[in-house]
XYZ file of C-alpha atoms in Angstrom:
702
model
C 25.812 24.307 -62.708
C 22.547 22.447 -62.885
C 19.903 23.209 -60.359
C 20.968 18.756 -58.720
C 23.979 18.190 -59.816
C 24.884 19.050 -56.096
C 23.522 17.238 -53.183
C 24.767 19.518 -50.958
C 22.014 21.909 -52.951
C 19.225 20.034 -51.181
C 19.526 20.574 -47.768
C 16.546 21.129 -46.142
C 14.622 24.497 -47.434
C 11.162 25.318 -45.151
C 9.742 27.057 -48.577
C 8.251 24.157 -50.050
C 6.014 23.722 -46.892
C 4.270 26.631 -47.702
C 2.048 25.074 -50.424
C 1.735 22.431 -48.240
C 0.183 24.663 -45.782
C -3.949 24.179 -46.399
C -3.309 20.081 -45.764
C -1.376 20.290 -42.684
C -4.309 22.332 -41.473
C -6.477 19.297 -41.631
C -4.546 17.483 -39.548
C -5.177 17.095 -35.371
C -3.087 16.005 -32.419
C -6.635 14.893 -31.028
C -6.116 10.843 -30.918
C -10.169 10.299 -29.619
C -12.340 8.576 -31.433
C -12.793 10.537 -35.143
C -15.775 11.603 -36.732
C -17.452 9.356 -38.641
C -16.814 10.800 -42.220
C -13.759 9.518 -43.345
C -11.330 10.402 -46.511
C -12.468 7.213 -47.579
C -14.381 7.436 -51.361
C -15.700 3.812 -51.023
C -17.206 4.386 -46.715
C -14.907 1.268 -46.212
C -12.304 2.365 -43.683
C -9.464 4.138 -44.239
C -6.131 5.409 -43.375
C -3.484 7.879 -43.824
C 0.391 7.390 -44.790
C 2.207 10.320 -43.995
C 5.369 8.916 -46.444
C 8.912 10.288 -46.588
C 9.276 11.788 -42.786
C 11.366 8.712 -41.864
C 14.011 6.894 -43.479
C 12.178 4.032 -42.929
C 10.264 4.682 -46.198
C 12.042 3.815 -48.986
C 13.225 0.033 -46.562
C 9.524 -0.777 -44.681
C 8.719 -4.266 -46.186
C 5.031 -4.273 -46.305
C 5.147 -2.134 -49.120
C 6.433 2.564 -49.491
C 8.328 4.038 -51.588
C 11.533 2.663 -53.482
C 13.503 4.211 -55.984
C 14.288 2.572 -59.248
C 16.832 3.601 -62.596
C 15.863 2.062 -65.730
C 19.539 3.379 -66.554
C 23.101 2.095 -65.688
C 24.518 5.287 -66.157
C 26.246 6.861 -63.521
C 24.762 10.541 -63.916
C 20.922 8.425 -62.990
C 20.074 8.191 -59.961
C 17.576 8.981 -57.532
C 18.497 9.908 -53.693
C 17.264 7.673 -50.529
C 17.072 10.857 -49.356
C 13.743 9.936 -47.420
C 13.242 11.664 -44.088
C 12.583 15.072 -42.139
C 16.133 15.659 -42.539
C 16.480 15.551 -45.901
C 13.326 18.093 -46.179
C 10.767 14.925 -45.566
C 10.912 14.355 -50.017
C 11.623 12.198 -52.600
C 14.336 13.994 -54.642
C 15.491 12.443 -58.265
C 18.088 13.443 -60.262
C 18.944 12.426 -64.018
C 22.191 14.482 -64.916
C 23.617 11.447 -68.018
C 26.861 11.353 -69.741
C 25.207 9.838 -72.752
C 22.345 9.305 -74.776
C 19.145 8.485 -73.145
C 16.577 6.214 -74.769
C 12.952 7.939 -74.949
C 10.647 6.697 -71.296
C 13.718 5.590 -69.554
C 14.625 7.589 -66.709
C 14.789 7.658 -62.778
C 12.138 7.792 -60.001
C 10.378 6.396 -56.609
C 7.039 4.031 -57.019
C 4.615 3.403 -53.986
C 3.577 0.323 -53.182
C 0.419 -0.094 -51.507
C 0.768 -2.307 -48.456
C -1.119 -5.384 -48.897
C -4.803 -5.674 -48.225
C -4.578 -2.042 -48.636
C -5.732 0.159 -52.064
C -4.380 3.567 -52.834
C -7.012 5.789 -53.610
C -5.688 9.050 -53.373
C -1.953 11.281 -53.061
C -1.488 14.681 -51.950
C 1.926 16.314 -52.088
C 4.216 19.606 -53.234
C 6.655 19.135 -55.796
C 9.546 21.079 -57.509
C 11.753 19.514 -60.329
C 13.418 21.278 -63.395
C 12.804 19.462 -66.705
C 14.648 19.915 -70.735
C 17.728 22.664 -69.822
C 17.512 25.243 -72.550
C 21.591 24.516 -72.787
C 21.597 21.106 -72.940
C 19.213 20.411 -75.767
C 17.661 17.320 -73.508
C 13.866 16.601 -74.095
C 12.738 15.349 -70.152
C 9.350 14.948 -68.412
C 8.538 14.776 -64.869
C 5.282 12.163 -64.093
C 2.685 11.117 -61.390
C 1.598 7.712 -62.800
C -0.352 4.789 -61.753
C -0.079 1.084 -61.589
C -1.937 0.626 -65.518
C 0.097 3.586 -67.330
C -2.419 6.224 -66.064
C -0.879 10.010 -66.049
C -2.052 12.837 -63.223
C 0.953 14.919 -64.307
C 3.221 15.370 -67.282
C 5.388 18.578 -66.369
C 7.982 19.814 -69.068
C 9.356 22.603 -67.329
C 11.568 24.564 -63.959
C 9.783 25.153 -60.442
C 12.037 26.399 -57.629
C 12.330 24.626 -54.192
C 10.760 27.915 -52.936
C 7.851 28.040 -54.936
C 6.974 24.330 -55.034
C 3.522 23.531 -56.642
C 0.818 21.239 -54.797
C -1.360 18.380 -56.320
C -4.160 15.899 -54.970
C -4.714 12.515 -57.073
C -8.313 11.521 -55.592
C -10.497 8.865 -57.352
C -7.760 6.078 -57.797
C -7.610 2.631 -56.676
C -4.994 1.351 -57.804
C -1.601 -0.533 -55.655
C 1.009 1.260 -56.663
C 1.770 5.024 -58.013
C 5.139 6.282 -59.360
C 7.093 9.882 -59.509
C 9.409 10.039 -61.929
C 11.900 11.745 -64.853
C 12.382 10.060 -67.944
C 13.170 10.987 -71.469
C 9.685 11.897 -73.131
C 8.148 8.727 -74.329
C 6.610 10.897 -77.366
C 10.508 12.808 -78.421
C 13.774 11.438 -79.840
C 16.370 10.394 -77.902
C 17.732 12.698 -74.670
C 21.006 13.832 -76.288
C 22.299 15.524 -72.212
C 21.195 16.480 -69.143
C 17.627 15.963 -68.658
C 16.978 17.258 -65.123
C 15.597 16.583 -61.544
C 12.489 16.085 -59.302
C 11.450 16.371 -56.241
C 8.241 15.274 -54.350
C 7.622 16.691 -50.501
C 6.045 14.572 -47.719
C 3.517 12.596 -49.818
C -0.176 11.737 -47.930
C -1.251 8.868 -49.506
C -4.460 7.568 -48.709
C -4.879 4.153 -48.288
C -8.060 2.124 -48.614
C -8.319 -0.614 -45.944
C -12.178 -2.664 -46.796
C -11.319 -5.788 -44.512
C -12.325 -5.539 -40.672
C -9.798 -7.532 -38.277
C -11.342 -10.820 -36.704
C -11.317 -11.550 -33.295
C -9.977 -14.928 -31.907
C -10.229 -16.855 -28.598
C -11.171 -15.028 -25.252
C -10.301 -16.312 -21.523
C -10.056 -15.125 -18.444
C -11.411 -13.960 -15.192
C -13.404 -11.127 -16.898
C -15.399 -14.243 -19.487
C -15.812 -16.239 -16.484
C -16.552 -14.503 -13.470
C -20.449 -13.441 -13.330
C -19.810 -11.088 -10.686
C -16.629 -9.120 -11.164
C -14.558 -6.712 -8.579
C -11.189 -5.034 -8.696
C -8.813 -6.191 -11.232
C -10.381 -8.859 -14.111
C -8.290 -10.152 -17.123
C -8.996 -10.844 -20.756
C -7.108 -12.607 -22.502
C -7.497 -12.351 -26.602
C -6.105 -12.817 -29.647
C -7.266 -11.314 -33.133
C -5.812 -10.590 -36.676
C -5.999 -7.729 -39.781
C -5.167 -8.171 -43.272
C -4.502 -4.338 -43.286
C -3.155 -1.587 -42.078
C -2.853 -3.908 -38.863
C -4.746 -4.355 -35.421
C -4.529 -0.325 -33.857
C -7.200 0.003 -30.862
C -8.194 -1.888 -28.542
C -11.224 -0.389 -26.893
C -14.185 -1.286 -23.735
C -18.157 0.406 -24.067
C -19.866 0.266 -21.147
C -23.561 -0.159 -22.141
C -22.789 0.852 -25.438
C -20.606 3.753 -24.220
C -17.142 3.686 -25.165
C -14.952 4.159 -21.476
C -11.619 5.650 -21.019
C -10.258 2.164 -22.158
C -9.303 2.737 -25.769
C -5.314 2.452 -26.320
C -2.565 1.024 -28.816
C -2.550 -2.122 -28.450
C 1.139 -2.307 -29.482
C 2.669 0.791 -30.125
C 5.730 -0.830 -32.312
C 7.993 2.079 -31.178
C 5.623 4.726 -31.296
C 4.571 4.199 -35.162
C 0.885 2.429 -34.205
C 0.052 5.403 -32.347
C -1.854 8.170 -34.990
C 0.330 11.312 -35.072
C -3.550 13.193 -35.862
C -6.497 12.775 -38.683
C -6.749 13.760 -41.494
C -10.553 14.094 -42.914
C -11.555 12.287 -40.641
C -8.378 9.342 -40.777
C -5.684 8.446 -38.491
C -2.504 9.391 -40.105
C 0.379 6.870 -39.450
C 4.445 7.585 -40.334
C 4.762 3.677 -41.955
C 2.987 2.109 -45.008
C 2.134 -0.491 -42.158
C 1.584 0.844 -39.045
C 0.167 -1.134 -36.769
C 0.744 -5.280 -36.097
C -1.368 -7.843 -38.442
C -1.419 -10.098 -35.191
C -1.683 -9.615 -31.434
C -2.338 -12.171 -28.425
C -2.623 -10.347 -25.141
C -3.926 -10.234 -21.890
C -5.811 -7.132 -20.625
C -6.328 -6.114 -17.489
C -9.898 -4.054 -16.412
C -9.764 -2.018 -13.646
C -13.516 -1.946 -12.543
C -13.526 -0.034 -10.289
C -13.461 2.481 -12.596
C -17.215 1.605 -13.430
C -20.496 2.205 -11.669
C -21.616 -0.612 -9.293
C -24.455 -2.327 -10.662
C -24.932 -4.855 -14.070
C -23.685 -3.614 -17.277
C -22.820 -4.266 -20.861
C -19.031 -4.551 -21.048
C -17.911 -5.235 -24.464
C -14.399 -5.656 -25.718
C -13.561 -3.860 -29.241
C -10.436 -4.307 -31.395
C -9.843 -1.197 -34.150
C -7.800 -1.419 -36.669
C -6.057 1.227 -38.481
C -8.911 1.631 -40.676
C -11.223 2.264 -37.619
C -12.992 -0.782 -38.533
C -14.216 -1.844 -34.807
C -15.057 -5.978 -34.489
C -15.951 -7.103 -31.345
C -14.052 -9.306 -29.540
C -16.231 -9.994 -26.181
C -19.298 -9.230 -25.039
C -21.662 -9.810 -21.792
C -23.560 -8.691 -18.963
C -21.597 -7.835 -15.827
C -22.349 -6.966 -11.852
C -19.337 -4.723 -10.828
C -19.527 -5.069 -7.170
C -16.502 -3.121 -6.152
C -18.124 -0.697 -3.221
C -20.007 -2.904 -0.934
C -22.140 -1.634 2.260
C -19.105 -1.481 4.594
C -20.533 -0.225 8.782
C -18.478 2.322 9.663
C -20.827 2.277 13.702
C -22.865 0.474 14.838
C -26.121 2.387 16.120
C -26.226 3.613 19.026
C -29.204 4.429 21.895
C -30.255 7.149 23.655
C -30.411 5.522 27.001
C -27.517 2.595 27.003
C -29.016 1.948 30.568
C -32.331 0.814 29.290
C -30.297 -1.828 26.735
C -28.467 -3.370 29.663
C -30.995 -3.966 31.350
C -34.508 -4.257 29.329
C -37.651 -4.546 31.134
C -40.794 -5.373 29.577
C -42.891 -2.333 28.750
C -39.668 -0.005 29.064
C -39.065 1.313 24.965
C -35.629 0.560 23.829
C -34.953 3.500 21.489
C -32.396 3.038 18.859
C -30.436 6.852 17.778
C -29.843 5.949 14.053
C -29.249 2.904 11.650
C -24.978 3.654 12.335
C -22.937 4.812 9.827
C -22.526 3.240 6.485
C -20.343 3.929 3.587
C -21.202 2.463 0.328
C -22.889 3.699 -3.401
C -26.802 3.239 -3.793
C -27.585 1.825 -0.300
C -31.336 0.267 0.590
C -31.371 0.161 4.900
C -33.512 -2.526 6.622
C -33.477 -3.082 9.985
C -35.178 -5.241 12.448
C -35.067 -6.362 16.290
C -33.931 -10.057 16.994
C -34.449 -11.803 20.055
C -31.695 -14.158 20.627
C -31.021 -16.596 23.509
C -30.261 -16.123 27.133
C -25.876 -15.630 25.689
C -27.165 -13.396 22.984
C -25.427 -15.288 20.215
C -26.341 -14.037 16.667
C -26.448 -17.293 15.404
C -29.922 -18.190 17.639
C -31.017 -14.818 17.195
C -34.643 -14.554 15.255
C -36.269 -11.354 14.258
C -39.051 -10.304 15.714
C -42.346 -9.759 13.796
C -43.080 -6.367 12.512
C -40.115 -5.156 15.408
C -38.612 -2.852 12.049
C -38.243 0.635 13.661
C -36.021 2.492 15.395
C -38.166 1.949 18.668
C -38.731 -1.764 20.430
C -40.761 -2.236 23.348
C -40.002 -5.502 25.296
C -42.927 -7.998 25.969
C -43.683 -11.105 28.295
C -42.570 -13.214 24.975
C -38.733 -11.692 25.647
C -38.626 -12.223 29.302
C -35.172 -14.538 29.607
C -33.700 -13.024 26.180
C -31.460 -10.479 25.305
C -32.035 -8.290 22.282
C -29.910 -6.970 19.159
C -30.863 -4.817 16.373
C -29.981 -5.806 13.002
C -28.793 -3.368 10.611
C -28.676 -5.012 7.010
C -27.327 -2.703 3.806
C -27.951 -3.563 0.777
C -26.813 -1.981 -2.988
C -25.754 -3.929 -6.247
C -22.126 -5.111 -4.945
C -23.840 -7.186 -1.544
C -25.981 -7.258 1.223
C -23.938 -6.252 4.554
C -25.214 -6.647 8.201
C -24.523 -5.285 11.261
C -25.691 -6.359 14.284
C -25.362 -3.938 17.680
C -23.837 -5.963 21.249
C -26.396 -8.012 23.015
C -28.782 -6.363 25.649
C -29.085 -7.303 28.774
C -31.380 -10.544 29.556
C -34.853 -8.770 29.408
C -36.863 -9.067 32.895
C -39.930 -8.509 34.619
C -39.878 -5.012 36.065
C -39.689 -5.337 40.280
C -43.798 -5.824 41.617
C -45.769 -2.486 41.679
C -43.830 -0.826 39.293
C -46.685 -2.101 36.763
C -43.861 -2.379 33.821
C -45.041 -5.794 32.824
C -49.394 -5.102 32.997
C -51.085 -4.063 29.654
C -51.888 -0.354 30.034
C -55.136 1.210 30.919
C -57.809 1.647 27.858
C -58.169 4.414 27.756
C -62.094 5.796 28.625
C -63.765 6.345 25.265
C -67.394 6.746 26.792
C -68.845 10.287 25.599
C -69.898 12.080 28.693
C -73.792 13.732 28.517
C -73.585 17.708 27.716
C -73.667 18.918 31.375
C -73.572 15.436 33.285
C -70.959 16.055 35.837
C -71.438 12.584 37.044
C -67.600 11.251 36.380
C -66.911 8.779 33.720
C -67.243 5.097 34.492
C -63.600 3.494 35.085
C -62.710 1.623 32.720
C -62.364 -2.194 32.972
C -59.565 -4.082 34.341
C -57.236 -5.178 31.977
C -56.230 -8.411 31.869
C -53.424 -10.060 33.700
C -50.372 -11.266 31.373
C -50.015 -14.801 32.208
C -47.188 -15.253 34.633
C -43.986 -17.136 33.029
C -41.698 -18.105 35.534
C -38.218 -17.378 34.213
C -35.139 -19.470 33.176
C -32.806 -20.652 35.558
C -30.097 -18.425 36.003
C -27.517 -18.741 33.563
C -24.447 -17.949 36.198
C -21.072 -19.549 35.625
C -22.243 -21.276 32.305
C -19.487 -22.837 29.886
C -19.839 -21.419 26.335
C -19.327 -24.351 24.000
C -18.566 -28.189 24.739
C -15.513 -29.062 25.121
C -15.056 -32.203 23.321
C -14.994 -35.893 25.318
C -15.301 -33.595 28.483
C -17.280 -30.681 30.063
C -14.807 -28.423 30.593
C -11.461 -27.012 30.350
C -8.990 -27.425 33.446
C -8.038 -24.533 35.063
C -10.457 -22.925 32.467
C -8.242 -21.878 30.575
C -8.389 -21.453 26.619
C -6.087 -21.008 23.454
C -7.275 -18.889 20.326
C -4.968 -19.115 17.142
C -5.062 -18.105 13.994
C -3.666 -21.090 12.230
C -1.130 -21.241 9.065
C -0.176 -17.031 10.248
C 3.185 -15.822 10.624
C 3.809 -13.394 12.898
C 0.181 -12.211 12.684
C -0.154 -10.989 9.547
C -1.331 -11.709 6.097
C -1.116 -10.444 2.260
C -3.895 -10.164 0.403
C -4.152 -9.135 -2.976
C -5.845 -5.975 -4.308
C -9.216 -6.735 -5.415
C -8.958 -10.121 -3.955
C -10.941 -12.109 -1.506
C -9.229 -15.061 1.096
C -10.032 -16.780 3.823
C -8.369 -17.543 7.761
C -9.326 -20.109 10.077
C -9.203 -20.222 13.861
C -8.983 -22.803 16.332
C -10.060 -23.057 20.466
C -8.791 -25.056 21.997
C -8.476 -26.131 26.304
C -5.100 -24.790 26.793
C -4.172 -27.679 29.119
C -5.111 -31.068 27.949
C -5.698 -29.263 23.914
C -9.015 -30.407 23.694
C -11.383 -28.292 21.240
C -14.107 -26.544 22.101
C -16.917 -26.654 19.918
C -20.090 -24.733 19.567
C -18.722 -21.931 21.152
C -19.123 -18.052 19.975
C -16.416 -16.312 19.151
C -16.265 -12.428 19.270
C -14.866 -10.835 15.930
C -14.106 -7.225 15.261
C -12.777 -5.606 12.784
C -11.567 -1.888 12.216
C -10.311 -0.975 8.605
C -8.589 2.537 9.408
C -9.050 5.172 11.845
C -12.934 3.952 11.850
C -14.879 2.304 14.139
C -14.393 -0.973 14.987
C -17.386 -3.546 13.427
C -18.385 -5.875 15.509
C -19.777 -9.245 14.376
C -19.564 -12.858 15.631
C -18.260 -16.398 14.411
C -19.092 -20.402 15.962
C -16.496 -22.910 16.042
C -17.266 -26.468 14.508
C -16.510 -29.872 15.402
C -13.514 -29.607 15.810
C -13.175 -26.198 17.246
C -12.278 -24.207 13.804
C -14.285 -21.475 12.869
C -13.852 -19.549 9.493
C -13.159 -15.727 8.594
C -13.693 -14.616 5.522
C -11.445 -12.211 3.993
C -13.321 -9.809 1.588
C -12.026 -7.873 -0.888
C -11.074 -4.175 -0.064
C -7.918 -2.466 1.822
C -6.149 -3.529 4.771
C -7.828 -4.193 7.821
C -7.128 -5.454 12.008
C -9.090 -8.201 13.185
C -9.263 -8.622 17.296
C -11.109 -11.856 18.432
C -12.238 -12.862 21.603
C -13.659 -15.974 23.669
C -16.058 -15.118 27.138
C -15.857 -18.517 27.767
C -18.190 -18.428 30.550
C -21.472 -16.218 30.235
C -20.653 -13.971 33.517
C -17.107 -13.430 31.740
C -16.907 -9.423 31.443
C -14.126 -9.464 29.051
C -12.510 -12.306 27.162
C -10.415 -14.688 28.174
C -9.002 -15.906 25.488
C -7.883 -13.498 22.435
C -5.732 -13.754 19.285
C -5.690 -10.749 16.507
C -4.103 -10.645 12.827
C -2.898 -7.584 10.976
C -4.647 -7.751 6.859
C -2.008 -6.082 4.573
C -2.838 -4.579 1.692
C -1.674 -3.011 -1.120
C -2.671 -0.074 -2.283
C -2.875 0.521 -6.309
C -1.917 4.084 -7.881
C -2.643 5.611 -11.353
C -0.836 7.720 -13.130
C -0.559 10.076 -16.532
C 0.942 12.552 -18.230
C -0.426 15.245 -20.384
C 2.657 15.305 -22.848
C 4.836 12.073 -24.495
C 7.104 15.079 -25.639
C 7.969 18.913 -24.785
C 10.568 20.934 -25.172
C 12.545 22.713 -22.060
C 11.243 25.025 -20.698
C 7.630 24.012 -20.528
C 5.811 21.912 -17.864
C 4.269 18.406 -17.675
C 1.405 17.547 -15.444
C 1.038 14.577 -13.559
C -2.119 13.638 -12.950
C -3.372 10.553 -11.055
C -6.094 8.814 -8.416
C -5.640 6.118 -5.281
C -7.974 3.021 -6.477
C -9.591 1.534 -3.394
C -11.131 4.403 -1.178
C -11.214 5.422 2.291
C -8.928 8.404 1.255
C -9.075 9.809 4.778
C -10.463 13.747 5.116
C -6.737 14.963 5.068
C -6.359 13.254 2.359
C -2.682 11.198 1.528
C 0.464 12.331 1.372
C 2.683 11.247 -1.293
C 6.455 11.335 -2.867
C 7.585 12.190 -6.420
C 10.401 10.667 -7.926
C 12.430 10.385 -10.421
C 14.296 7.532 -11.831
C 18.291 7.942 -11.959
C 19.651 4.516 -13.509
C 18.130 2.089 -11.491
C 17.755 4.571 -8.636
C 13.999 6.546 -7.354
C 15.033 9.675 -6.175
C 12.282 11.730 -4.772
C 12.103 15.772 -5.636
C 8.688 17.138 -4.635
C 6.055 15.986 -2.248
C 2.358 16.590 -2.876
C -1.257 15.513 -1.279
C -4.323 13.607 -2.736
C -7.879 15.421 -1.788
C -10.728 13.421 -0.242
C -11.612 11.772 -2.796
C -7.547 10.771 -4.016
C -7.101 12.031 -6.994
C -3.798 15.147 -7.320
C -2.599 16.811 -10.183
C 1.287 18.100 -10.191
C 3.101 20.212 -12.620
C 6.777 20.494 -12.981
C 8.267 22.799 -15.760
C 12.057 21.673 -17.460
C 14.392 24.342 -17.457
C 17.446 22.029 -17.764
C 17.820 20.216 -20.625
C 20.147 21.155 -23.007
C 19.897 17.640 -25.002
C 17.038 15.088 -25.770
C 16.298 13.095 -22.912
C 13.844 10.662 -21.554
C 12.700 10.931 -18.196
C 10.880 8.672 -15.864
C 7.919 10.013 -13.202
C 6.704 8.140 -10.942
C 4.559 8.345 -7.401
C 4.809 6.884 -4.515
C 2.631 6.975 -1.567
C 4.143 7.792 1.981
C 4.758 5.566 4.611
C 3.491 5.942 8.306
C 0.630 7.085 7.214
C -2.007 4.946 10.022
C -5.342 6.527 8.745
C -4.822 5.489 5.309
C -5.399 1.186 5.350
C -3.512 0.058 1.930
C 0.479 -0.669 1.804
C 2.601 2.316 0.539
C 3.140 1.426 -2.710
C 4.392 3.671 -6.336
C 2.637 4.206 -8.988
C 3.067 3.628 -12.869
C 6.152 5.289 -14.512
C 5.226 8.020 -16.486
C 7.987 8.709 -19.609
C 8.305 11.792 -21.426
C 11.177 13.154 -23.619
C 12.529 16.862 -23.398
C 14.506 18.346 -25.906
C 16.408 21.369 -25.983
């Protein structure tokens, strides 16, 4: 029986792939930005269709291989066997029962998708024509659309010794692989033969770059960006389709380089061939895309940057969608501890002429910090709004002067970086007073004797002139039991009772979106008559995680309202107090607020598919910072139908990054797993709400 008569004789044989070894060696699995030298003779962009890998090659509407036969004879046919299960080949059999006219036969034609052209083809082939016993005269050919012949073969090549072919320098819309009755000979009287083309690679030129459409979203409108920003965009292409979206930061490709639409995986390159991406479809990617891109700006260093989004087609043409300068401001200065003093008693009871010494500028976190300090003179209440900086008083040490008598002092430390400027003020000092009589503390220090004694003269040096006396300024009347603020329409609150509360806040808690800012409002009223207290200074203490509380203050307006702005960042607790009278040692009215912020966890796996016995490594990081020294505990979970089940517990490092490897040992069939990590509950020193990461999917085969 001639080979080819029985389809069972054409089951997959690995031998023909020996001839493809050199070709396969050119393929890599790297999906990084490829080298600039591409397998395109026109130098204008190209991609490779590694065809006959899936059966879709025979039915893809955009182009690809299509079987044909010019005879109605039942013994002339092309097997629809394209696909790995059939040996990744295009097979044509021609064993007619009657005569075959010259030029007639069977085969496959590959048509390039619109917007592309075929510039090369490589494959290996086997076949049989003109069997000696049949008296027929067949020929196996590879031709282009114009009828140009590359291969014109008559003879026999077995599957085990398949021959490789490469046809380059083409510029055609179609190529045909066929077995026919020889056009130059007589009619074929019997069996003609069979042919098979193994895993042909088509190099498709795509000379037209994609076209960008309209863009919108927060990234296009906000000149200062933080947290997650959005870019809504559209784009189109007329060749191989839109493959990737890339972000360049100051002209450098970032980690944002991903497939815009997987299309079931067909738009993800399987490798590179001479610099061109390799796909398994004639047109692998969508011709139009309309999407919303979320940019995690925390992955970009704070400061001004030129951000550029580009869309990339299958032939690696890039087109700019949007580009502009933005100030990335994710990590503003954070004060974790205000300045401390060498002697707190001196600060609590400041005297003219007695130096007050701060030990440091406090504790700050944040990148690229510039620290500036200034001593400030405040009113007798020490209200921050009343403070004015003292000229030239910028050192850690300050000596009160007579001009400070009756005032309170504060040390103001300001930290600035590309993200923001933040000021932290110490609590007000005591009221500056003159030293008690006889201490001399309010007198100008004696002038040193600058007279140079004559050598040998033992007479005492003349006494320095007496310093001028400072003018005597009577101290202000004692503040005593004075109301802080003013009751609208009255002089005080009945029974000295006040109520301080956050408005429009249920249960003392608010939720703040990750990377979002907000504001909350307080109202201060007299408890017994409900009248608002205006111009009252409220003490505000903010604590993030286990860090020290940062002190500040706000003042109420004419309606007794005060606004506290909640900056984007971590969760925090806020305590607000109102000392009704100047001599109140503690607040008479208080209000507390818990600000809850969901965390963000980024997760990725090092494999999308693997075999049983191999390990998957999960890597990720916590976004937003504020990771405690001990790290953060995470639970690794897998999805069992609609339920996530834990199977391991891990911990991040101090930077919030983590990795975990798991080896699959029980997969007896092909199955896809979904994995994620969950921040464990009850970690009070981590100021974000427990959340889960994105899911990572991996397909494991036996």
